[in-house]
CSV table of C-alpha atoms in Angstrom, one decimal:
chain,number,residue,atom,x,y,z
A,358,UNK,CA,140.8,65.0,-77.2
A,359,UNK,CA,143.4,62.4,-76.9
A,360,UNK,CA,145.1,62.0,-72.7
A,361,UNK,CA,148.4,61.4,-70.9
A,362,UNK,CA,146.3,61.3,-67.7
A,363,UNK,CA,146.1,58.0,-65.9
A,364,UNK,CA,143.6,58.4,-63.0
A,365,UNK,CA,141.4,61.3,-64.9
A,366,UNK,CA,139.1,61.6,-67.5
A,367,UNK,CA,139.7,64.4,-70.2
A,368,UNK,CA,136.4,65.2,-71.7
A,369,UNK,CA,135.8,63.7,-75.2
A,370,UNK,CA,134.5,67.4,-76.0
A,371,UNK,CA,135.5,71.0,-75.5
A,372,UNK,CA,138.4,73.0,-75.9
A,373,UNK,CA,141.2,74.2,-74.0
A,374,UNK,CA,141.1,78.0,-73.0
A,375,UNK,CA,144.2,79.4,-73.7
A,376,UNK,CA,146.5,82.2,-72.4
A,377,UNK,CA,148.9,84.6,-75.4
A,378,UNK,CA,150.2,88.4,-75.1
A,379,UNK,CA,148.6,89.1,-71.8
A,380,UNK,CA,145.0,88.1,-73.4
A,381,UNK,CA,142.7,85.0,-72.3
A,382,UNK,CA,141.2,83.3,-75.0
A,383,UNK,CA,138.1,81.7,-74.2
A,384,UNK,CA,136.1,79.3,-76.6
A,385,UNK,CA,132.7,78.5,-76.2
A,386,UNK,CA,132.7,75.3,-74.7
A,387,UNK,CA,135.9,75.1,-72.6
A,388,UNK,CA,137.0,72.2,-70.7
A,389,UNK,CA,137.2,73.1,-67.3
A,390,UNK,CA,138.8,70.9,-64.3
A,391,UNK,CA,136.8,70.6,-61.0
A,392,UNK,CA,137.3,69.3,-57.4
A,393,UNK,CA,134.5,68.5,-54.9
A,394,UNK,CA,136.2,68.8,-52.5
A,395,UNK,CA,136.8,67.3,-49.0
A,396,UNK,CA,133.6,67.0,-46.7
A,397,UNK,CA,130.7,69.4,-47.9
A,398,UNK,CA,132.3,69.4,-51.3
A,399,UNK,CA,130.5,66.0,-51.9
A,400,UNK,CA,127.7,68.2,-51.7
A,401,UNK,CA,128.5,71.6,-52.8
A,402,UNK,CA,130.7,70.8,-55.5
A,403,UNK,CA,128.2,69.2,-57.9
A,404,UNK,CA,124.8,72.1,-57.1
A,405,UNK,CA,127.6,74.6,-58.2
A,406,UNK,CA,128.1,72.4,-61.4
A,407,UNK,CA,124.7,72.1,-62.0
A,408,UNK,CA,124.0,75.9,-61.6
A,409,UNK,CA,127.0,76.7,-63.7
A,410,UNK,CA,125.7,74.9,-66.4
A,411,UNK,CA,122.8,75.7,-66.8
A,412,UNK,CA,124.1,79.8,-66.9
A,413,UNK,CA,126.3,78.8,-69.5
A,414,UNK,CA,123.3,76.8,-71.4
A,415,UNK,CA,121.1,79.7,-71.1
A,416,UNK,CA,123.4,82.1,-72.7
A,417,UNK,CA,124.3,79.8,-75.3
A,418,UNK,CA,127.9,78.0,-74.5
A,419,UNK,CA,128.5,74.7,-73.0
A,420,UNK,CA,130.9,73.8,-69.7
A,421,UNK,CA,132.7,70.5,-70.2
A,422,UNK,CA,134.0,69.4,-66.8
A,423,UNK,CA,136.8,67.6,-66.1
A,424,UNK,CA,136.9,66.1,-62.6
A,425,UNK,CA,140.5,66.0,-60.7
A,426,UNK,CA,140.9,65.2,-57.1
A,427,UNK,CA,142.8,66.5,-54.3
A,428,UNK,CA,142.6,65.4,-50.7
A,429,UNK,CA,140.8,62.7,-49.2
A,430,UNK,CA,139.3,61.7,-53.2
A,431,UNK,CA,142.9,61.8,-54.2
A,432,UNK,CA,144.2,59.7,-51.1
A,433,UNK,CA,141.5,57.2,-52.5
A,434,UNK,CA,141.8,57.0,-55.8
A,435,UNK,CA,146.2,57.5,-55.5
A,436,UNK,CA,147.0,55.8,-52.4
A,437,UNK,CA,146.9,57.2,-48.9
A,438,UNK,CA,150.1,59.5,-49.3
A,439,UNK,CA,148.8,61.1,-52.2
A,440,UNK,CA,147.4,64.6,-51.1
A,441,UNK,CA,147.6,66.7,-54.3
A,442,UNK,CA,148.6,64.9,-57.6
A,443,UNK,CA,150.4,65.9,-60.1
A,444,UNK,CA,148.1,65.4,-62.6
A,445,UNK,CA,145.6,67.2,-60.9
A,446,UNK,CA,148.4,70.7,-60.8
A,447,UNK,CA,148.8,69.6,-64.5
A,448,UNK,CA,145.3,69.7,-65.1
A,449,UNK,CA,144.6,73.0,-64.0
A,450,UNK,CA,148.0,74.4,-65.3
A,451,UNK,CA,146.7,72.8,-69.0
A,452,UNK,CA,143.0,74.0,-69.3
A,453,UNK,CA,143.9,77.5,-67.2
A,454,UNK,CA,140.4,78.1,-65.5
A,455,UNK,CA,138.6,76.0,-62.7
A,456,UNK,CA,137.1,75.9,-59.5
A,457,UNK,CA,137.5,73.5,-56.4
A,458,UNK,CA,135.7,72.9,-53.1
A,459,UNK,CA,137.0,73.2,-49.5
A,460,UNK,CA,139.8,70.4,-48.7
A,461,UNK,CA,140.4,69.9,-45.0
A,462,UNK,CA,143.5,71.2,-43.3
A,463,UNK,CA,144.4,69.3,-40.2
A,464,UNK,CA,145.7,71.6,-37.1
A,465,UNK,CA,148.8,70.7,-35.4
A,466,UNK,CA,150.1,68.1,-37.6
A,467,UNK,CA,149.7,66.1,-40.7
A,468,UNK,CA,150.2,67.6,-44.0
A,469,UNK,CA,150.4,71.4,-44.6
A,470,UNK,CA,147.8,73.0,-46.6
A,471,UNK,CA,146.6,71.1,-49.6
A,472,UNK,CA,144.5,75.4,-50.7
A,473,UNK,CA,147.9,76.6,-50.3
A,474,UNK,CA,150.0,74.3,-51.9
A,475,UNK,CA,148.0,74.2,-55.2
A,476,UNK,CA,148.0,78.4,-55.0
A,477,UNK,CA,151.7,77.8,-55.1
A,478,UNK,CA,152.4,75.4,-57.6
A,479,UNK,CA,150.2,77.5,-59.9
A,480,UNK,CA,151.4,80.9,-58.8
A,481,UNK,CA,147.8,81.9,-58.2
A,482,UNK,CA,149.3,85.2,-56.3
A,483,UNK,CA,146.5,87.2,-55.4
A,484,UNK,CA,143.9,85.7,-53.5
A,485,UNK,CA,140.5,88.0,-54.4
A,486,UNK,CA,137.4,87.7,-52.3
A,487,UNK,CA,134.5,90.1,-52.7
A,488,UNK,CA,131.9,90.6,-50.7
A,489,UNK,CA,128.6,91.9,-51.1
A,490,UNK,CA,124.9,91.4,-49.6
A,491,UNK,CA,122.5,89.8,-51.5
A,492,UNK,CA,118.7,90.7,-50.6
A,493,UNK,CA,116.9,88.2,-48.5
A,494,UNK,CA,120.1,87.4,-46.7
A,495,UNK,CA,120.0,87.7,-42.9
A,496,UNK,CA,122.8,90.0,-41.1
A,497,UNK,CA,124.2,90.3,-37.8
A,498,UNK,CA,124.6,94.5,-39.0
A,499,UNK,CA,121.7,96.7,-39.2
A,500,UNK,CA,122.7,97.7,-43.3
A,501,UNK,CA,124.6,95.3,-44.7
A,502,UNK,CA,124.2,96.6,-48.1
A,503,UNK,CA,126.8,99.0,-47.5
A,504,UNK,CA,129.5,96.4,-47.9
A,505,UNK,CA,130.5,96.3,-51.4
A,506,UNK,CA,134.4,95.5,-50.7
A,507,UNK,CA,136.6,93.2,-52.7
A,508,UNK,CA,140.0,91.9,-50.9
A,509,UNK,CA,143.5,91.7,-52.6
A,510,UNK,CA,145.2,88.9,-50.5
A,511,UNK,CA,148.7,88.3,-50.9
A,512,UNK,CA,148.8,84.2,-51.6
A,513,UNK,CA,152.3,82.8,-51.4
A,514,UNK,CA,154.0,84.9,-49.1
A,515,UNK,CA,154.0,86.4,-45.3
A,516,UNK,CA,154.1,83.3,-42.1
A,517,UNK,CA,151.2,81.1,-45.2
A,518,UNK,CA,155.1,80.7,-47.1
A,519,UNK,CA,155.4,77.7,-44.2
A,520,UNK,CA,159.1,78.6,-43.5
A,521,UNK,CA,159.1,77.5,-39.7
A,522,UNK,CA,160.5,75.0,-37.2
A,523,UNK,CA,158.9,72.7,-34.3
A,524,UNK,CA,160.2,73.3,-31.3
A,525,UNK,CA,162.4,70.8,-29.9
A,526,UNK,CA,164.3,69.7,-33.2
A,527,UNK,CA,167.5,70.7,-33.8
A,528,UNK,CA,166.9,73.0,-37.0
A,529,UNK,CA,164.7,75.3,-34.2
A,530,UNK,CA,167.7,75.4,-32.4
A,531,UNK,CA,170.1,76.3,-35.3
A,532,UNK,CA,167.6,78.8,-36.1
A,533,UNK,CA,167.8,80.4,-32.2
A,534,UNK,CA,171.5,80.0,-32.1
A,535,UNK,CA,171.6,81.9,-35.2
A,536,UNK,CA,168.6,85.0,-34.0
A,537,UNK,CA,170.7,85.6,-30.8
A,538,UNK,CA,174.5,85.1,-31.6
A,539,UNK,CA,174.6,85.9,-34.7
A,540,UNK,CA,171.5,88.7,-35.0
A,541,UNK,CA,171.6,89.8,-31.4
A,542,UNK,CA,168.3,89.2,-30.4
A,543,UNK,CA,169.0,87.7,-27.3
A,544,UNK,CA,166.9,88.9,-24.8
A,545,UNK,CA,163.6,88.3,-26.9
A,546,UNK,CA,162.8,84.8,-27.4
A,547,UNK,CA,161.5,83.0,-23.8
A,548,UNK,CA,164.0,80.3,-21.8
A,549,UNK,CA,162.4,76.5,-23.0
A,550,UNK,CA,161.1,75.0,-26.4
A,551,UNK,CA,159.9,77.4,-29.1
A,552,UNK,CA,158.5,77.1,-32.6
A,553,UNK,CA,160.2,79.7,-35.0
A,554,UNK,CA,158.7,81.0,-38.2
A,555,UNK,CA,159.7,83.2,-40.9
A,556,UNK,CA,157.3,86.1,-42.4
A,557,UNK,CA,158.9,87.0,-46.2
A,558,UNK,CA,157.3,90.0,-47.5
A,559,UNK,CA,158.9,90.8,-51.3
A,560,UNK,CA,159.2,93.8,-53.5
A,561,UNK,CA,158.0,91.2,-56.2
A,562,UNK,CA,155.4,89.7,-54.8
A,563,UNK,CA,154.1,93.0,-52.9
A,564,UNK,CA,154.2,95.0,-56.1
A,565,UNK,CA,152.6,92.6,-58.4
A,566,UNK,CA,149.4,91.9,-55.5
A,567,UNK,CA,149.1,95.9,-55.5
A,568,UNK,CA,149.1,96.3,-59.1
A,569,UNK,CA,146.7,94.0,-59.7
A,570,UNK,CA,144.1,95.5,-57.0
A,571,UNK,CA,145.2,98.5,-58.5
A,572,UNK,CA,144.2,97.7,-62.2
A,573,UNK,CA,140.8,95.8,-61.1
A,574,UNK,CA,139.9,99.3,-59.5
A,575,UNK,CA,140.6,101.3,-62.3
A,576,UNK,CA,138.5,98.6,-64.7
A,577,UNK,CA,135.4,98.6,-62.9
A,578,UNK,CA,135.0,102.2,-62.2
A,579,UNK,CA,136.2,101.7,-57.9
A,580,UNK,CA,136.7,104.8,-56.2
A,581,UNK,CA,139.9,103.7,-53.8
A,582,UNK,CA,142.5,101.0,-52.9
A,583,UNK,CA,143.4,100.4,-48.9
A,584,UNK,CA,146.9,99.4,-48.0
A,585,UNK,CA,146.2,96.9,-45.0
A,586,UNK,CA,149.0,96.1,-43.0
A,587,UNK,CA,150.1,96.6,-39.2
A,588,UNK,CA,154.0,98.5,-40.2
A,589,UNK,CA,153.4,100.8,-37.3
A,590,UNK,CA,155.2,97.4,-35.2
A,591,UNK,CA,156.4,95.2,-38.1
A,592,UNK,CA,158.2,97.8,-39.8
A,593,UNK,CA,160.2,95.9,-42.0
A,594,UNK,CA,157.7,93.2,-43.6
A,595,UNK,CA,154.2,95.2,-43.4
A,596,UNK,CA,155.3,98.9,-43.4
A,597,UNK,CA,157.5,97.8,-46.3
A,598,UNK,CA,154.8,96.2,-48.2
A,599,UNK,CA,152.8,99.5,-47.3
A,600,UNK,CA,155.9,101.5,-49.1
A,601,UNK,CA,155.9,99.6,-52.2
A,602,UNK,CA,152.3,99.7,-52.8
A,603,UNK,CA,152.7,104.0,-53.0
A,604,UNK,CA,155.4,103.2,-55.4
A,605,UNK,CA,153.5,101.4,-57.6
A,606,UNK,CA,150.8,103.9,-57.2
A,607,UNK,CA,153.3,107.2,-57.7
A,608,UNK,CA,155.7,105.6,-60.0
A,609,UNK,CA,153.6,103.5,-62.6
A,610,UNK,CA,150.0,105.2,-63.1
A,611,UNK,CA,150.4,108.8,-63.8
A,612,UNK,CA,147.2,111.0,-63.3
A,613,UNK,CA,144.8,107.3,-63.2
A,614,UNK,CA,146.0,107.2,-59.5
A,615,UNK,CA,146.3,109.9,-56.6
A,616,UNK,CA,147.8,108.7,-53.1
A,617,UNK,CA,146.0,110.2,-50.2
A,618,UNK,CA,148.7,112.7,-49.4
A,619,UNK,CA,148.8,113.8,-52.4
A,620,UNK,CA,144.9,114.0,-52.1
A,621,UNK,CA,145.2,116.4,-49.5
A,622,UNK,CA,147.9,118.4,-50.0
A,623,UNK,CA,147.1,119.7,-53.2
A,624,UNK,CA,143.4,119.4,-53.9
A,625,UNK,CA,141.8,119.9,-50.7
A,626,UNK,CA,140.3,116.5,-50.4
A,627,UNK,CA,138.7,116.5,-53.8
A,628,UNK,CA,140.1,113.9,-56.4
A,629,UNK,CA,140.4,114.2,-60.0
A,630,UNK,CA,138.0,112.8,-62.0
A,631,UNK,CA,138.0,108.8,-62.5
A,632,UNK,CA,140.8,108.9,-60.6
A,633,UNK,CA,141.8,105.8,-57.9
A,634,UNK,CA,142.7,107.0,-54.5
A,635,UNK,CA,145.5,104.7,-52.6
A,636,UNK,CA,145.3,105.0,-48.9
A,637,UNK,CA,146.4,102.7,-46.0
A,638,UNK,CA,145.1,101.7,-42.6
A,639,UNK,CA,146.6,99.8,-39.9
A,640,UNK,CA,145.2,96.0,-39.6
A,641,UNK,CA,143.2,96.5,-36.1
A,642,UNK,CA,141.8,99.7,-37.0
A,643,UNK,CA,140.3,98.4,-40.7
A,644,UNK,CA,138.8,95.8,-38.8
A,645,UNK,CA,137.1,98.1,-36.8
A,646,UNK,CA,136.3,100.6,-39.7
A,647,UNK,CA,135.0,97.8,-41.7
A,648,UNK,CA,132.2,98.1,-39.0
A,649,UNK,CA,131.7,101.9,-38.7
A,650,UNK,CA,132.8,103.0,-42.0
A,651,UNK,CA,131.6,100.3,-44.2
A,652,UNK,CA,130.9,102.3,-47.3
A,653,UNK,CA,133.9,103.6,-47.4
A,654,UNK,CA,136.0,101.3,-48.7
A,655,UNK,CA,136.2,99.6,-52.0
A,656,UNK,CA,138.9,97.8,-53.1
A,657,UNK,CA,142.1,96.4,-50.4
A,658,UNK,CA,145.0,95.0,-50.9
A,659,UNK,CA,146.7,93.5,-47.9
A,660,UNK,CA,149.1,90.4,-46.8
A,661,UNK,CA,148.2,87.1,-46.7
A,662,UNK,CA,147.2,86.4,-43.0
A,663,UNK,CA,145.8,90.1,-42.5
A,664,UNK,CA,143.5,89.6,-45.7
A,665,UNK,CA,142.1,85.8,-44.4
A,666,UNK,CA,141.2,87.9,-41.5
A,667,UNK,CA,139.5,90.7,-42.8
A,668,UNK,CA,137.9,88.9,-45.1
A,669,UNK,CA,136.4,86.1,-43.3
A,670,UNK,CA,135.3,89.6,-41.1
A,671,UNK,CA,133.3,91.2,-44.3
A,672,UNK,CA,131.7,88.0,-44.7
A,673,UNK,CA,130.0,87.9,-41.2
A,674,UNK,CA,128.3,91.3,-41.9
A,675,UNK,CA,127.1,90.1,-45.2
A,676,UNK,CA,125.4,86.4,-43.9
A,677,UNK,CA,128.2,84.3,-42.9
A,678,UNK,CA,131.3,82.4,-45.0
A,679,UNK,CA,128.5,80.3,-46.1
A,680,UNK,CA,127.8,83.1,-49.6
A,681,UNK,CA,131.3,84.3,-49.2
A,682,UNK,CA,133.3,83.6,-52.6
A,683,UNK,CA,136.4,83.5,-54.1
A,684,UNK,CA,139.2,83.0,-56.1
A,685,UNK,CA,142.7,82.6,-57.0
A,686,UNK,CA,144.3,84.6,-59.7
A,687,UNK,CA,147.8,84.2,-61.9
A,688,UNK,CA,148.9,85.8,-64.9
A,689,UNK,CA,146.4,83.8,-67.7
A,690,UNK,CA,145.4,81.7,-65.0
A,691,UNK,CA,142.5,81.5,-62.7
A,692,UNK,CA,140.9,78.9,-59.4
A,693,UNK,CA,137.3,79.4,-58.1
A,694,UNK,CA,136.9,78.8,-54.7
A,695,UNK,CA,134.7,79.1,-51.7
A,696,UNK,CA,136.0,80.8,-49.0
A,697,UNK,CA,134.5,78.5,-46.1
A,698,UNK,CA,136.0,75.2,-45.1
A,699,UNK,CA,135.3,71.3,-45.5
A,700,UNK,CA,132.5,71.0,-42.2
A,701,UNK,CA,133.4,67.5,-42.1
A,702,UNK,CA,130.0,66.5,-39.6
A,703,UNK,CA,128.0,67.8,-42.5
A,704,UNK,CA,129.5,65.6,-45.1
A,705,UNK,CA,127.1,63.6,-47.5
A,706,UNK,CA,123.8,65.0,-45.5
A,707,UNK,CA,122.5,67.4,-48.6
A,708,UNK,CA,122.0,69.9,-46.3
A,709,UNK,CA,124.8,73.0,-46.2
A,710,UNK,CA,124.8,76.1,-48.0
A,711,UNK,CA,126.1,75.9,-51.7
A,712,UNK,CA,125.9,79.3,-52.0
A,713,UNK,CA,129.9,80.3,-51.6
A,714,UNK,CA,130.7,77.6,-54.5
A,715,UNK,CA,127.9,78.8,-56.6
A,716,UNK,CA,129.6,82.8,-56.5
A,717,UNK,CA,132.9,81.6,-57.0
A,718,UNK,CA,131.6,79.6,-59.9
A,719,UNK,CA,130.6,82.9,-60.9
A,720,UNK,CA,133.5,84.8,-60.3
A,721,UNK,CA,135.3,82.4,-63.0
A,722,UNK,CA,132.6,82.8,-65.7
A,723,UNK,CA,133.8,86.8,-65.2
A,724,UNK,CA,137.1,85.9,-65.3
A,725,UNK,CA,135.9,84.1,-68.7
A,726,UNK,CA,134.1,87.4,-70.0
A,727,UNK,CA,131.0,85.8,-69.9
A,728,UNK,CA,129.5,88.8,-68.3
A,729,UNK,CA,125.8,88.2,-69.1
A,730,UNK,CA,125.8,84.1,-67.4
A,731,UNK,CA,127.4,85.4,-64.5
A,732,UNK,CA,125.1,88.3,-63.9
A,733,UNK,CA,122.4,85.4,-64.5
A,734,UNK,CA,123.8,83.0,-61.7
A,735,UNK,CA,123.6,86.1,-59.6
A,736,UNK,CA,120.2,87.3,-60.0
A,737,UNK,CA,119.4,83.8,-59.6
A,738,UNK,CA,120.5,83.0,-56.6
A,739,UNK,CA,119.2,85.8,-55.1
A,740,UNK,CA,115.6,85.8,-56.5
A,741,UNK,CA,115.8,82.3,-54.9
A,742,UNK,CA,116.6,83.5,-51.7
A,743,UNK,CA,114.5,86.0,-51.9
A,744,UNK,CA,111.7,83.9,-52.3
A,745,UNK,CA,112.2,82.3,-49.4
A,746,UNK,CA,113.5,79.1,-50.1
A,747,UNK,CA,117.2,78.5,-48.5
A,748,UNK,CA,119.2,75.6,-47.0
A,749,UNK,CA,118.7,75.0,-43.1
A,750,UNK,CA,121.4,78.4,-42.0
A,751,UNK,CA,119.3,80.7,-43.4
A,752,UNK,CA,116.0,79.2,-42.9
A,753,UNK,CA,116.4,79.3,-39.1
A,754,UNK,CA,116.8,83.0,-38.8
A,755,UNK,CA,114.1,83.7,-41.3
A,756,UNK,CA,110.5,84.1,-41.0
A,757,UNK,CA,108.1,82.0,-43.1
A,758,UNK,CA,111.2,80.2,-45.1
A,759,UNK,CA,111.3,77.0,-46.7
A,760,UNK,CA,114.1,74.5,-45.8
A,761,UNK,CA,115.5,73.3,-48.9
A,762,UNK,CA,118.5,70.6,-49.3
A,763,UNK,CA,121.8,71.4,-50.8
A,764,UNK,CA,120.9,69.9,-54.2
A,765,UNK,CA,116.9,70.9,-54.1
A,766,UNK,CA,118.3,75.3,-53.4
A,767,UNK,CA,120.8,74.6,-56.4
A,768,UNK,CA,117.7,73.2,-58.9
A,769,UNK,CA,115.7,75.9,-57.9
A,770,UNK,CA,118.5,78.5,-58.7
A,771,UNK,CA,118.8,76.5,-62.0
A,772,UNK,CA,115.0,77.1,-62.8
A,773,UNK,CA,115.4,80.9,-61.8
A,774,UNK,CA,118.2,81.0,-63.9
A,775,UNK,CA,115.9,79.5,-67.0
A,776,UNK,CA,113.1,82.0,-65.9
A,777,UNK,CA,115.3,85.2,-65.8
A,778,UNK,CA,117.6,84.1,-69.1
């Protein structure tokens, strides 16, 4: 396949997957783009690759990857004020389905954030992260195979857009001049410097995050879909979002979806048959019914700050961010990626958890419709832990475990997966 790249390598073989009528077309031996990632992704980034392929070997197809960087490997290879190439974007805009480590973020200062910038310039709106115990993995929560929850997040709106201001430069105080005098807020914002941000919440963007939670519900057989937001004080932005998600459900789905008013005031309580219930909670409460409730809730969809949250919540009762996957999803267009980030102290030592990488890697083989190699990466992984043999977090709070490195747990998932295929 012939290239217009300059600092990356298009595989001689594979094929591009591509995207006509609303339908994924997905050959099978599909070039695929890939980034390590910053820190741990050294390590994570190629035992996902390794497991990946061997699922796709043992079920007959063939992963061709195509490695683009982002990040510190881009700074490298680009020059220092090269954070995400376009090439890279390009890449993953091309070939339509890929996966990428954690890149770092710094706080305070530097460049914004290299996940959320490449969310944007793909339009990857809906940020989905499932969660769900595996056996053999240790829990803070005394059943944590109740959780069975996959999260909706809102990706390119709400205060992730990056509209705001640094106090002490004169667009922050343009922007106060404007909130008081011209909006009347003036007795709200404290005397001295401030930092202003702006939280845009859409029709468009709200409706087409809902739908899509909506839809996945209705395909795989979910019983509900939460509206999380905290409108009960932001009543403009997350009530609103709230408001338009019952529009969607009333005004689009006909007898496939009941709202929980509805539920109530005409059927007692009892739905109609393969029917999707939409409901909403406040933030603070679901984070607290995520706890006490936990099997009863299946599907959310929520903002962009509430669902990093919440999510990053439902991993801790499940074993920690370091199993906790997920992935970024357009229209056609789809990027794996872990939901932990780059651990910079552990970079290079072989020694962190590749398990998050290895379940988003599977999350895009679904997204492929290769049903039966994800369902092998799964099983795999979890026979392996199972077995006993798990990278240093889990060995420490297990009994009779085997400390394994990054790459030696990701070879032993590959033999599982050659066992169980």
């Amino acid at each position: 396949m012939s290239s217009d790249y300059e600092q990356v390598e298009v595989p001689a073989a594979g094929s591009k997957i591509s995207y006509e009528d609303g339908s994924l077309e997905v050959p099978d031996d599909p070039i695929l783009p890939i980034i390590y990632g910053d820190g741990v992704g050294s390590d994570v980034g190629p035992a996902a690759q390794a497991v990946l392929e061997a699922a796709a070997e043992a079920t007959g197809r063939e992963i061709n990857w195509m490695r683009v960087y982002a990040g510190e490997s881009a700074r490298e290879r680009y020059g220092e004020d090269v954070h995400l190439p376009e090439e890279t974007v390009r890449a993953y805009e091309e070939f339509r389905v890929g996966i990428k480590g954690p890149l770092t973020t710094p706080v305070g200062s530097g460049f914004r954030s290299l996940n959320v910038a490449l969310r944007k310039e793909l339009d990857t709106y809906a940020n989905v992260r499932p969660t769900y115990h595996l056996e053999g993995v240790p829990s803070p929560v005394k059943a944590p195979e109740e959780m069975d929850m996959i999260t909706f997040r809102e990706n390119t709106e709400d205060v992730y857009a990056g509209i705001e201001w640094e106090a002490g430069t004169d667009e922050v105080e343009r922007v106060r001049e404007f909130v008081e005098e011209e909006m009347g807020a003036d007795d709200v914002i404290h005397d001295g410097p401030v930092g202003i941000g702006i939280k845009p919440i859409t029709e468009f963007g709200s409706k087409r995050l809902i739908r899509r939670a909506i839809d996945y519900a209705l395909e795989h057989d979910r019983d509900s879909v939460t509206l999380v937001h905290k409108g009960n004080i932001m009543k403009f932005t997350e009530a609103q979002f709230r408001d338009w998600g019952y529009e969607v459900a009333e005004e689009e789905y006909g007898e496939e979806v009941i709202t929980e008013d509805t539920l109530w005031e005409e059927r007692d309580g009892e739905p109609p048959e393969d029917a999707v219930v939409v409901n909403d909670r406040i933030a603070d409460n679901m984070l607290q019914q995520i706890l006490t409730r936990t099997d009863e809730y299946d599907v959310v969809a929520t903002m962009n700050l509430n669902g990093d949250y919440m999510s990053d919540a439902c991993g801790a009762q499940i074993g920690g961010l370091g199993i906790a996957p997920g992935g970024n999803f357009g229209d056609g267009m789809m990027l794996a990626e872990p939901v932990h980030g780059s651990a910079p102290k552990y970079e290079g030592q072989d020694k962190v958890n590749p398990t998050a990488m290895i379940l988003s890697g599977r999350m895009m083989l679904e997204y492929m419709g290769w049903y039966d190699a994800a369902d092998l990466v799964r099983d795999a992984v979890e026979e392996t832990i199972s077995e006993g043999l798990v990278t240093y977090d889990l060995e420490r709070q297990l009994e009779d475990a085997e400390k394994l490195a990054t790459s030696e747990f990701a070879e032993e998932v590959v033999n599982n997966i050659e066992k169980l295929a």
